[in-house]
mmCIF file of C-alpha atoms and ligand atoms in Angstrom:
data_model
loop_
_atom_site.group_PDB
_atom_site.id
_atom_site.type_symbol
_atom_site.label_atom_id
_atom_site.label_comp_id
_atom_site.label_asym_id
_atom_site.label_seq_id
_atom_site.Cartn_x
_atom_site.Cartn_y
_atom_site.Cartn_z
ATOM 1 C CA MET A 187 -0.052 -0.144 0.095
ATOM 2 C CA THR A 188 1.469 3.399 -1.004
ATOM 3 C CA GLY A 189 1.658 6.408 1.392
ATOM 4 C CA PRO A 190 -1.454 8.097 0.270
ATOM 5 C CA GLU A 191 -3.317 4.979 0.090
ATOM 6 C CA ARG A 192 -2.652 4.410 3.750
ATOM 7 C CA LEU A 193 -3.239 8.010 4.586
ATOM 8 C CA LEU A 194 -6.437 8.969 2.856
ATOM 9 C CA GLY A 195 -8.628 7.039 5.218
ATOM 10 C CA SER A 196 -7.083 8.639 8.322
ATOM 11 C CA SER A 197 -8.415 12.047 7.944
ATOM 12 C CA ILE A 198 -5.859 14.706 8.955
ATOM 13 C CA ALA A 199 -2.808 13.300 7.148
ATOM 14 C CA GLY A 200 -4.964 12.330 4.163
ATOM 15 C CA GLU A 201 -6.519 15.818 3.944
ATOM 16 C CA ARG A 202 -3.067 17.386 4.061
ATOM 17 C CA TRP A 203 -1.932 14.961 1.270
ATOM 18 C CA SER A 204 -4.875 15.731 -1.055
ATOM 19 C CA ARG A 205 -4.796 19.352 -0.470
ATOM 20 C CA GLY A 206 -0.865 19.555 -1.224
ATOM 21 C CA LEU A 207 -1.113 17.306 -4.276
ATOM 22 C CA PRO A 208 0.245 19.378 -7.003
ATOM 23 C CA LYS A 209 -2.498 20.205 -9.586
ATOM 24 C CA ALA A 210 -3.857 22.419 -12.327
ATOM 25 C CA GLU A 211 -7.269 24.261 -11.754
ATOM 26 C CA LEU A 212 -9.063 24.347 -15.170
ATOM 27 C CA HIS A 213 -12.554 25.500 -14.238
ATOM 28 C CA LEU A 214 -12.552 28.715 -12.144
ATOM 29 C CA HIS A 215 -14.500 31.860 -12.789
ATOM 30 C CA LEU A 216 -12.320 34.794 -11.419
ATOM 31 C CA GLU A 217 -15.354 36.681 -10.534
ATOM 32 C CA GLY A 218 -16.558 33.563 -8.586
ATOM 33 C CA THR A 219 -13.497 34.098 -6.256
ATOM 34 C CA LEU A 220 -14.948 37.426 -4.936
ATOM 35 C CA GLU A 221 -15.146 36.922 -1.390
ATOM 36 C CA PRO A 222 -17.715 38.901 0.606
ATOM 37 C CA GLU A 223 -15.074 41.062 2.490
ATOM 38 C CA MET A 224 -13.538 42.067 -0.794
ATOM 39 C CA MET A 225 -17.008 42.642 -2.265
ATOM 40 C CA LEU A 226 -18.099 44.949 0.443
ATOM 41 C CA ALA A 227 -14.599 46.782 0.553
ATOM 42 C CA LEU A 228 -14.791 47.237 -3.367
ATOM 43 C CA ALA A 229 -18.431 48.563 -3.020
ATOM 44 C CA ARG A 230 -17.356 51.268 -0.581
ATOM 45 C CA ARG A 231 -14.319 52.132 -2.663
ATOM 46 C CA ASN A 232 -16.346 52.447 -5.927
ATOM 47 C CA GLY A 233 -19.534 53.720 -4.509
ATOM 48 C CA VAL A 234 -21.647 50.770 -5.575
ATOM 49 C CA ASP A 235 -24.842 49.799 -3.862
ATOM 50 C CA LEU A 236 -25.191 46.089 -2.952
ATOM 51 C CA PRO A 237 -28.159 44.132 -1.745
ATOM 52 C CA PHE A 238 -26.196 42.964 1.304
ATOM 53 C CA PRO A 239 -25.333 45.379 4.122
ATOM 54 C CA ASP A 240 -22.644 43.241 5.534
ATOM 55 C CA VAL A 241 -20.411 40.110 5.035
ATOM 56 C CA TYR A 242 -22.893 38.062 7.081
ATOM 57 C CA ALA A 243 -25.962 38.981 5.101
ATOM 58 C CA ALA A 244 -23.926 38.056 1.977
ATOM 59 C CA ARG A 245 -22.995 34.709 3.204
ATOM 60 C CA ARG A 246 -26.649 34.071 4.310
ATOM 61 C CA ALA A 247 -27.810 34.949 0.766
ATOM 62 C CA TYR A 248 -25.440 32.074 -0.610
ATOM 63 C CA VAL A 249 -28.200 29.417 -0.516
ATOM 64 C CA PHE A 250 -29.241 28.351 -4.110
ATOM 65 C CA ASP A 251 -31.913 26.273 -5.619
ATOM 66 C CA ASP A 252 -30.277 25.879 -9.130
ATOM 67 C CA LEU A 253 -27.866 27.482 -11.441
ATOM 68 C CA GLN A 254 -30.047 30.613 -12.262
ATOM 69 C CA SER A 255 -30.607 31.447 -8.407
ATOM 70 C CA PHE A 256 -26.763 31.363 -8.122
ATOM 71 C CA LEU A 257 -26.143 33.516 -11.159
ATOM 72 C CA ASP A 258 -28.500 36.279 -10.039
ATOM 73 C CA VAL A 259 -26.306 36.797 -6.810
ATOM 74 C CA TYR A 260 -23.102 36.437 -8.788
ATOM 75 C CA TYR A 261 -23.938 39.128 -11.250
ATOM 76 C CA ALA A 262 -24.995 41.380 -8.521
ATOM 77 C CA GLY A 263 -21.620 40.938 -6.774
ATOM 78 C CA CYS A 264 -19.825 41.505 -10.043
ATOM 79 C CA SER A 265 -21.005 45.160 -10.046
ATOM 80 C CA VAL A 266 -18.497 46.295 -7.427
ATOM 81 C CA LEU A 267 -15.582 45.413 -10.071
ATOM 82 C CA VAL A 268 -14.915 48.716 -11.894
ATOM 83 C CA GLU A 269 -11.254 49.590 -12.156
ATOM 84 C CA ALA A 270 -8.312 47.458 -13.492
ATOM 85 C CA GLU A 271 -6.738 47.457 -10.051
ATOM 86 C CA ASP A 272 -9.961 45.862 -8.646
ATOM 87 C CA PHE A 273 -9.488 43.013 -11.252
ATOM 88 C CA ALA A 274 -5.826 42.700 -10.293
ATOM 89 C CA GLU A 275 -6.532 42.604 -6.648
ATOM 90 C CA LEU A 276 -9.177 39.920 -7.181
ATOM 91 C CA THR A 277 -6.807 37.895 -9.271
ATOM 92 C CA ILE A 278 -3.720 38.021 -7.120
ATOM 93 C CA ALA A 279 -5.873 36.994 -3.957
ATOM 94 C CA TYR A 280 -7.077 34.010 -5.896
ATOM 95 C CA VAL A 281 -3.716 32.981 -7.080
ATOM 96 C CA ARG A 282 -2.325 33.213 -3.482
ATOM 97 C CA ARG A 283 -5.248 31.224 -2.092
ATOM 98 C CA ALA A 284 -5.065 28.410 -4.854
ATOM 99 C CA ALA A 285 -1.250 28.027 -4.358
ATOM 100 C CA ARG A 286 -1.948 27.144 -0.691
ATOM 101 C CA ASP A 287 -4.062 24.222 -2.255
ATOM 102 C CA GLY A 288 -1.221 22.865 -4.408
ATOM 103 C CA VAL A 289 -2.330 24.582 -7.573
ATOM 104 C CA ARG A 290 0.818 25.019 -9.767
ATOM 105 C CA HIS A 291 -1.083 26.055 -12.912
ATOM 106 C CA ALA A 292 -4.570 27.823 -13.410
ATOM 107 C CA GLU A 293 -6.766 28.415 -16.349
ATOM 108 C CA VAL A 294 -9.057 31.053 -15.364
ATOM 109 C CA PHE A 295 -12.329 32.187 -16.898
ATOM 110 C CA PHE A 296 -13.505 35.786 -17.025
ATOM 111 C CA ASP A 297 -16.927 37.064 -18.235
ATOM 112 C CA PRO A 298 -16.162 40.294 -20.195
ATOM 113 C CA GLN A 299 -19.822 40.874 -20.959
ATOM 114 C CA THR A 300 -20.916 41.346 -17.297
ATOM 115 C CA HIS A 301 -18.393 44.183 -17.146
ATOM 116 C CA THR A 302 -18.488 45.891 -20.455
ATOM 117 C CA ASP A 303 -22.245 45.993 -20.396
ATOM 118 C CA ARG A 304 -21.912 48.242 -17.272
ATOM 119 C CA GLY A 305 -19.458 50.637 -19.210
ATOM 120 C CA VAL A 306 -16.100 48.981 -17.852
ATOM 121 C CA PRO A 307 -13.540 49.085 -20.692
ATOM 122 C CA PHE A 308 -12.561 45.586 -22.025
ATOM 123 C CA ALA A 309 -8.972 46.804 -21.677
ATOM 124 C CA ALA A 310 -9.357 47.358 -17.767
ATOM 125 C CA VAL A 311 -10.748 43.921 -17.259
ATOM 126 C CA VAL A 312 -7.920 42.128 -19.371
ATOM 127 C CA GLU A 313 -5.172 44.285 -18.167
ATOM 128 C CA GLY A 314 -6.121 44.097 -14.553
ATOM 129 C CA ILE A 315 -6.415 40.296 -14.570
ATOM 130 C CA GLU A 316 -3.201 39.892 -16.430
ATOM 131 C CA ALA A 317 -1.317 42.051 -13.890
ATOM 132 C CA GLY A 318 -2.740 39.750 -11.027
ATOM 133 C CA LEU A 319 -1.713 36.601 -12.913
ATOM 134 C CA ALA A 320 1.763 37.933 -13.702
ATOM 135 C CA GLU A 321 2.284 38.758 -10.024
ATOM 136 C CA GLY A 322 1.148 35.306 -9.123
ATOM 137 C CA GLU A 323 3.626 33.806 -11.422
ATOM 138 C CA ARG A 324 6.455 35.908 -10.076
ATOM 139 C CA GLU A 325 5.631 35.496 -6.546
ATOM 140 C CA LEU A 326 4.592 31.834 -6.318
ATOM 141 C CA ASP A 327 5.632 30.183 -9.712
ATOM 142 C CA VAL A 328 1.993 29.522 -10.379
ATOM 143 C CA SER A 329 1.551 29.532 -14.225
ATOM 144 C CA SER A 330 -1.690 30.614 -15.803
ATOM 145 C CA ARG A 331 -3.791 30.964 -18.956
ATOM 146 C CA LEU A 332 -6.794 33.292 -19.587
ATOM 147 C CA ILE A 333 -10.093 31.933 -21.020
ATOM 148 C CA MET A 334 -12.786 34.364 -22.084
ATOM 149 C CA CYS A 335 -16.352 33.159 -21.664
ATOM 150 C CA PHE A 336 -19.341 34.390 -23.616
ATOM 151 C CA LEU A 337 -22.641 34.671 -21.655
ATOM 152 C CA ARG A 338 -24.976 32.137 -23.389
ATOM 153 C CA HIS A 339 -28.208 33.969 -22.105
ATOM 154 C CA LEU A 340 -27.225 36.890 -24.356
ATOM 155 C CA ASP A 341 -27.562 36.515 -28.128
ATOM 156 C CA ALA A 342 -24.902 35.305 -30.568
ATOM 157 C CA ASP A 343 -24.364 38.841 -32.043
ATOM 158 C CA ALA A 344 -23.345 40.062 -28.605
ATOM 159 C CA ALA A 345 -20.904 37.242 -28.338
ATOM 160 C CA MET A 346 -19.594 38.000 -31.817
ATOM 161 C CA ALA A 347 -18.933 41.541 -30.782
ATOM 162 C CA THR A 348 -17.113 40.405 -27.647
ATOM 163 C CA LEU A 349 -15.047 38.160 -29.725
ATOM 164 C CA GLU A 350 -14.096 41.170 -32.051
ATOM 165 C CA ALA A 351 -13.188 43.334 -29.026
ATOM 166 C CA ALA A 352 -10.901 40.432 -27.679
ATOM 167 C CA LEU A 353 -8.812 40.354 -31.060
ATOM 168 C CA PRO A 354 -6.269 43.001 -29.993
ATOM 169 C CA TYR A 355 -5.628 40.764 -26.939
ATOM 170 C CA ARG A 356 -5.332 37.511 -28.959
ATOM 171 C CA ASP A 357 -1.859 36.513 -27.659
ATOM 172 C CA ARG A 358 -3.094 36.932 -24.025
ATOM 173 C CA ILE A 359 -6.414 34.780 -24.308
ATOM 174 C CA VAL A 360 -5.823 31.074 -25.025
ATOM 175 C CA ALA A 361 -9.250 30.002 -25.436
ATOM 176 C CA VAL A 362 -12.858 31.051 -25.676
ATOM 177 C CA GLY A 363 -15.627 29.273 -23.416
ATOM 178 C CA LEU A 364 -19.374 29.548 -22.853
ATOM 179 C CA ASP A 365 -20.993 29.948 -19.459
ATOM 180 C CA SER A 366 -24.186 31.313 -17.806
ATOM 181 C CA SER A 367 -27.692 30.072 -17.911
ATOM 182 C CA GLU A 368 -27.470 26.624 -19.664
ATOM 183 C CA ARG A 369 -31.153 25.559 -20.037
ATOM 184 C CA GLY A 370 -32.654 26.773 -23.137
ATOM 185 C CA ASN A 371 -29.188 28.025 -24.461
ATOM 186 C CA PRO A 372 -27.729 25.198 -26.473
ATOM 187 C CA PRO A 373 -24.199 25.309 -27.622
ATOM 188 C CA GLU A 374 -25.406 25.250 -31.255
ATOM 189 C CA LYS A 375 -26.752 28.826 -30.621
ATOM 190 C CA PHE A 376 -22.891 29.873 -30.806
ATOM 191 C CA GLY A 377 -21.744 27.814 -33.571
ATOM 192 C CA ALA A 378 -20.789 30.746 -35.951
ATOM 193 C CA VAL A 379 -19.100 32.497 -33.018
ATOM 194 C CA PHE A 380 -16.879 29.578 -32.014
ATOM 195 C CA ASP A 381 -16.192 28.944 -35.810
ATOM 196 C CA ARG A 382 -14.708 32.446 -35.977
ATOM 197 C CA ALA A 383 -12.852 31.992 -32.770
ATOM 198 C CA ARG A 384 -11.200 28.994 -33.964
ATOM 199 C CA ALA A 385 -10.375 30.635 -37.284
ATOM 200 C CA GLU A 386 -8.660 33.396 -35.256
ATOM 201 C CA GLY A 387 -6.581 30.777 -33.451
ATOM 202 C CA PHE A 388 -8.365 30.428 -30.104
ATOM 203 C CA LEU A 389 -8.845 27.183 -28.578
ATOM 204 C CA THR A 390 -12.425 26.265 -27.170
ATOM 205 C CA VAL A 391 -14.138 25.039 -24.272
ATOM 206 C CA ALA A 392 -17.828 25.216 -23.109
ATOM 207 C CA HIS A 393 -20.010 24.408 -20.101
ATOM 208 C CA ALA A 394 -22.303 21.590 -21.048
ATOM 209 C CA GLY A 395 -24.199 18.988 -19.287
ATOM 210 C CA GLU A 396 -24.213 20.891 -15.944
ATOM 211 C CA GLU A 397 -27.975 21.305 -15.856
ATOM 212 C CA GLY A 398 -28.494 20.747 -19.608
ATOM 213 C CA PRO A 399 -28.969 17.458 -21.257
ATOM 214 C CA PRO A 400 -26.293 15.016 -22.717
ATOM 215 C CA ASP A 401 -27.184 16.294 -26.281
ATOM 216 C CA TYR A 402 -25.603 19.731 -25.191
ATOM 217 C CA ILE A 403 -22.370 17.866 -24.555
ATOM 218 C CA ARG A 404 -22.450 16.414 -27.907
ATOM 219 C CA GLN A 405 -23.130 19.749 -29.530
ATOM 220 C CA ALA A 406 -20.067 21.206 -27.614
ATOM 221 C CA LEU A 407 -17.906 18.574 -29.190
ATOM 222 C CA ASP A 408 -19.220 18.518 -32.658
ATOM 223 C CA ARG A 409 -20.425 22.005 -33.249
ATOM 224 C CA LEU A 410 -18.056 24.035 -31.086
ATOM 225 C CA GLY A 411 -14.948 21.870 -31.369
ATOM 226 C CA VAL A 412 -14.226 21.905 -27.728
ATOM 227 C CA ARG A 413 -10.940 20.572 -26.250
ATOM 228 C CA ARG A 414 -12.536 19.995 -22.735
ATOM 229 C CA VAL A 415 -16.114 20.013 -21.511
ATOM 230 C CA ASP A 416 -16.738 22.105 -18.325
ATOM 231 C CA HIS A 417 -18.887 19.980 -15.918
ATOM 232 C CA GLY A 418 -20.240 17.298 -18.215
ATOM 233 C CA VAL A 419 -21.642 15.469 -15.368
ATOM 234 C CA ARG A 420 -24.960 14.602 -17.154
ATOM 235 C CA CYS A 421 -23.095 12.494 -19.619
ATOM 236 C CA THR A 422 -23.703 9.384 -17.620
ATOM 237 C CA GLU A 423 -27.411 9.485 -18.718
ATOM 238 C CA ASP A 424 -26.177 8.496 -22.154
ATOM 239 C CA ASP A 425 -23.939 5.350 -22.483
ATOM 240 C CA ASP A 426 -22.927 5.913 -26.061
ATOM 241 C CA LEU A 427 -21.606 9.351 -25.210
ATOM 242 C CA VAL A 428 -19.818 8.072 -22.065
ATOM 243 C CA ALA A 429 -18.206 5.457 -24.571
ATOM 244 C CA ARG A 430 -17.086 8.368 -26.825
ATOM 245 C CA LEU A 431 -15.723 10.419 -24.071
ATOM 246 C CA VAL A 432 -13.576 7.437 -22.814
ATOM 247 C CA ALA A 433 -12.463 6.479 -26.305
ATOM 248 C CA GLU A 434 -11.487 10.053 -27.227
ATOM 249 C CA GLN A 435 -10.193 10.820 -23.781
ATOM 250 C CA ILE A 436 -12.017 14.144 -23.626
ATOM 251 C CA PRO A 437 -11.308 15.811 -20.172
ATOM 252 C CA LEU A 438 -14.285 16.995 -18.045
ATOM 253 C CA THR A 439 -13.652 19.767 -15.604
ATOM 254 C CA VAL A 440 -15.823 18.558 -12.742
ATOM 255 C CA CYS A 441 -16.870 20.871 -9.723
ATOM 256 C CA PRO A 442 -18.185 18.693 -7.069
ATOM 257 C CA LEU A 443 -19.091 21.184 -4.494
ATOM 258 C CA SER A 444 -20.560 23.493 -6.957
ATOM 259 C CA ASN A 445 -22.750 20.710 -8.088
ATOM 260 C CA VAL A 446 -23.978 20.072 -4.685
ATOM 261 C CA ARG A 447 -24.554 23.780 -3.913
ATOM 262 C CA LEU A 448 -26.679 24.248 -7.233
ATOM 263 C CA ARG A 449 -28.536 21.116 -6.615
ATOM 264 C CA VAL A 450 -27.282 19.087 -9.564
ATOM 265 C CA PHE A 451 -26.639 16.347 -7.048
ATOM 266 C CA ASP A 452 -28.422 16.293 -3.462
ATOM 267 C CA THR A 453 -25.215 15.109 -1.687
ATOM 268 C CA LEU A 454 -21.592 14.785 -2.425
ATOM 269 C CA GLU A 455 -21.911 11.223 -1.541
ATOM 270 C CA GLU A 456 -24.250 10.849 -4.535
ATOM 271 C CA HIS A 457 -21.960 12.658 -6.926
ATOM 272 C CA ASN A 458 -20.736 10.607 -9.978
ATOM 273 C CA VAL A 459 -17.311 11.777 -10.414
ATOM 274 C CA ALA A 460 -15.616 8.539 -8.847
ATOM 275 C CA ALA A 461 -17.935 6.550 -10.993
ATOM 276 C CA MET A 462 -16.863 8.415 -14.215
ATOM 277 C CA LEU A 463 -13.176 8.050 -13.299
ATOM 278 C CA ARG A 464 -13.690 4.267 -12.866
ATOM 279 C CA ARG A 465 -15.429 3.972 -16.224
ATOM 280 C CA GLY A 466 -12.390 5.559 -17.797
ATOM 281 C CA ILE A 467 -13.447 9.136 -18.396
ATOM 282 C CA ARG A 468 -10.625 11.690 -18.017
ATOM 283 C CA VAL A 469 -12.107 13.681 -15.165
ATOM 284 C CA THR A 470 -10.360 16.560 -13.380
ATOM 285 C CA ILE A 471 -11.555 18.561 -10.159
ATOM 286 C CA SER A 472 -11.938 22.223 -9.813
ATOM 287 C CA SER A 473 -13.859 24.708 -7.736
ATOM 288 C CA ASP A 474 -16.012 26.788 -10.241
ATOM 289 C CA ASP A 475 -16.930 29.719 -8.028
ATOM 290 C CA PRO A 476 -15.285 29.068 -4.520
ATOM 291 C CA ALA A 477 -16.357 32.166 -2.839
ATOM 292 C CA TYR A 478 -19.976 31.053 -3.171
ATOM 293 C CA PHE A 479 -19.757 27.469 -3.042
ATOM 294 C CA GLY A 480 -17.953 26.847 0.340
ATOM 295 C CA GLY A 481 -14.554 25.700 -0.888
ATOM 296 C CA TYR A 482 -11.478 26.132 -2.964
ATOM 297 C CA VAL A 483 -9.978 23.411 -5.115
ATOM 298 C CA GLY A 484 -8.338 21.650 -2.032
ATOM 299 C CA ASP A 485 -11.538 21.493 -0.257
ATOM 300 C CA ASN A 486 -13.073 19.813 -3.471
ATOM 301 C CA TYR A 487 -10.334 17.335 -3.569
ATOM 302 C CA VAL A 488 -10.509 16.555 0.339
ATOM 303 C CA GLN A 489 -14.290 16.326 0.610
ATOM 304 C CA THR A 490 -14.775 14.465 -2.769
ATOM 305 C CA ALA A 491 -12.115 11.787 -1.734
ATOM 306 C CA GLN A 492 -13.815 11.463 1.571
ATOM 307 C CA ALA A 493 -17.410 11.272 0.455
ATOM 308 C CA LEU A 494 -16.678 8.777 -2.278
ATOM 309 C CA ALA A 495 -14.050 6.657 -0.599
ATOM 310 C CA MET A 496 -11.435 7.597 -3.405
ATOM 311 C CA SER A 497 -7.955 6.406 -2.854
ATOM 312 C CA GLY A 498 -4.809 8.487 -3.121
ATOM 313 C CA GLU A 499 -3.880 6.937 -6.464
ATOM 314 C CA GLU A 500 -7.317 7.962 -7.795
ATOM 315 C CA MET A 501 -6.701 11.485 -6.528
ATOM 316 C CA ARG A 502 -3.207 11.337 -8.156
ATOM 317 C CA THR A 503 -4.662 10.323 -11.551
ATOM 318 C CA ILE A 504 -7.206 13.209 -11.298
ATOM 319 C CA ALA A 505 -4.335 15.653 -10.606
ATOM 320 C CA ARG A 506 -2.291 14.051 -13.422
ATOM 321 C CA SER A 507 -5.321 14.509 -15.770
ATOM 322 C CA SER A 508 -5.555 18.127 -14.716
ATOM 323 C CA VAL A 509 -2.101 18.877 -16.100
ATOM 324 C CA LEU A 510 -2.553 16.603 -19.148
ATOM 325 C CA ALA A 511 -5.788 18.429 -20.093
ATOM 326 C CA SER A 512 -4.334 22.000 -19.542
ATOM 327 C CA PHE A 513 -3.233 24.199 -22.346
ATOM 328 C CA LEU A 514 0.421 24.309 -21.165
ATOM 329 C CA ASP A 515 3.411 24.144 -23.399
ATOM 330 C CA ASP A 516 5.145 20.747 -23.406
ATOM 331 C CA THR A 517 8.087 21.904 -21.099
ATOM 332 C CA ARG A 518 5.907 23.186 -18.195
ATOM 333 C CA ARG A 519 3.491 20.288 -18.604
ATOM 334 C CA ALA A 520 6.247 17.737 -18.219
ATOM 335 C CA GLU A 521 7.743 19.694 -15.187
ATOM 336 C CA LEU A 522 4.374 19.610 -13.473
ATOM 337 C CA LEU A 523 3.720 16.031 -14.378
ATOM 338 C CA ALA A 524 6.910 15.012 -12.784
ATOM 339 C CA GLU A 525 5.698 17.007 -9.609
ATOM 340 C CA VAL A 526 2.555 15.024 -9.463
ATOM 341 C CA ASP A 527 4.259 11.672 -9.983
ATOM 342 C CA THR A 528 6.900 12.198 -7.497
ATOM 343 C CA TYR A 529 4.649 13.677 -4.755
ATOM 344 C CA SER A 530 4.470 11.641 -1.608
HETATM 345 N N1 ADE B 253 -20.820 31.285 -14.345
HETATM 346 C C1 ADE B 253 -20.219 31.074 -13.177
HETATM 347 N N2 ADE B 253 -20.311 29.933 -12.742
HETATM 348 C C2 ADE B 253 -21.070 29.154 -13.594
HETATM 349 C C3 ADE B 253 -21.629 27.762 -13.597
HETATM 350 N N3 ADE B 253 -21.251 27.007 -12.651
HETATM 351 N N4 ADE B 253 -22.216 27.425 -14.662
HETATM 352 C C4 ADE B 253 -22.560 28.335 -15.670
HETATM 353 N N5 ADE B 253 -22.130 29.586 -15.613
HETATM 354 C C5 ADE B 253 -21.510 30.042 -14.638
HETATM 355 ZN ZN1 ZN B 254 -18.269 27.133 -14.405
#
């Protein structure tokens, strides 16, 4: 029995082991790392009214029935982000927190339309985030990539205009993605936008199969040409789709604590991430919107391992997959894989 096999059952040492496991975080909305303390401080600094008088009221509001009830609160919180320095502060705070959970590489989402529709310049958003990521790399040796998401509840023309606004930043944004309200907004709605994005050299990812049906996962693969599926947990309702995900080793960026908070699963014990791993799907684990869902990526690893009786080697496989599924260059990827493989 290897070290972690022995340790995971016994909680404190096993917890420390899973948390410290070197990993990449591939599904993280920067705006979802806005802790109530920072939200209230920025609201004061920028003169923005919030529906929460204090930190306690904000946390009390973080009880959700589904994805939409969360998004309503999340977009209200985003309104405090105004200046480039706000985005920089948010980003460096995330990288510092993630580094404590063994994160060695992060691929972070941002939602420009949430900000540009309020009059915040695209440049302030990207340049602020970039400054925070660069500081994280200097200070903590955490590498990163930026992924720009389109809001799927808005129309395809708005997404196309956002893509055009991003073209001057082409060398700083590795991929485009698709997020927000999934039901009723299928991936195919954005087919032409993703065609253009791929023609411009962006890689593509998309949220699919979080609340939406397995067919949305197929559309993301076939119509949007995605390299990874964000969430994808509803794939297990369709055996043919599972067989394809296994055969093509398509990575899923699964966020267990998010799925419980948004009622995709009633409890962590009922989550299908361990079953998907054991069926041969390339699953990874991330935190999604950790300020709202009660845990960062380390908490997702620790609590999922405990709830689903996952072994140390299974958790190592997930960490390994996170590095393999990243958009890193070969040199850094090999370096991080060696860190995962030799971790004890
Ligand atoms: N935006 C932020 N978090 C999201 C999630 N879990 N699903 C869809 N859109 C999101
Ligand atoms: Zn997400």
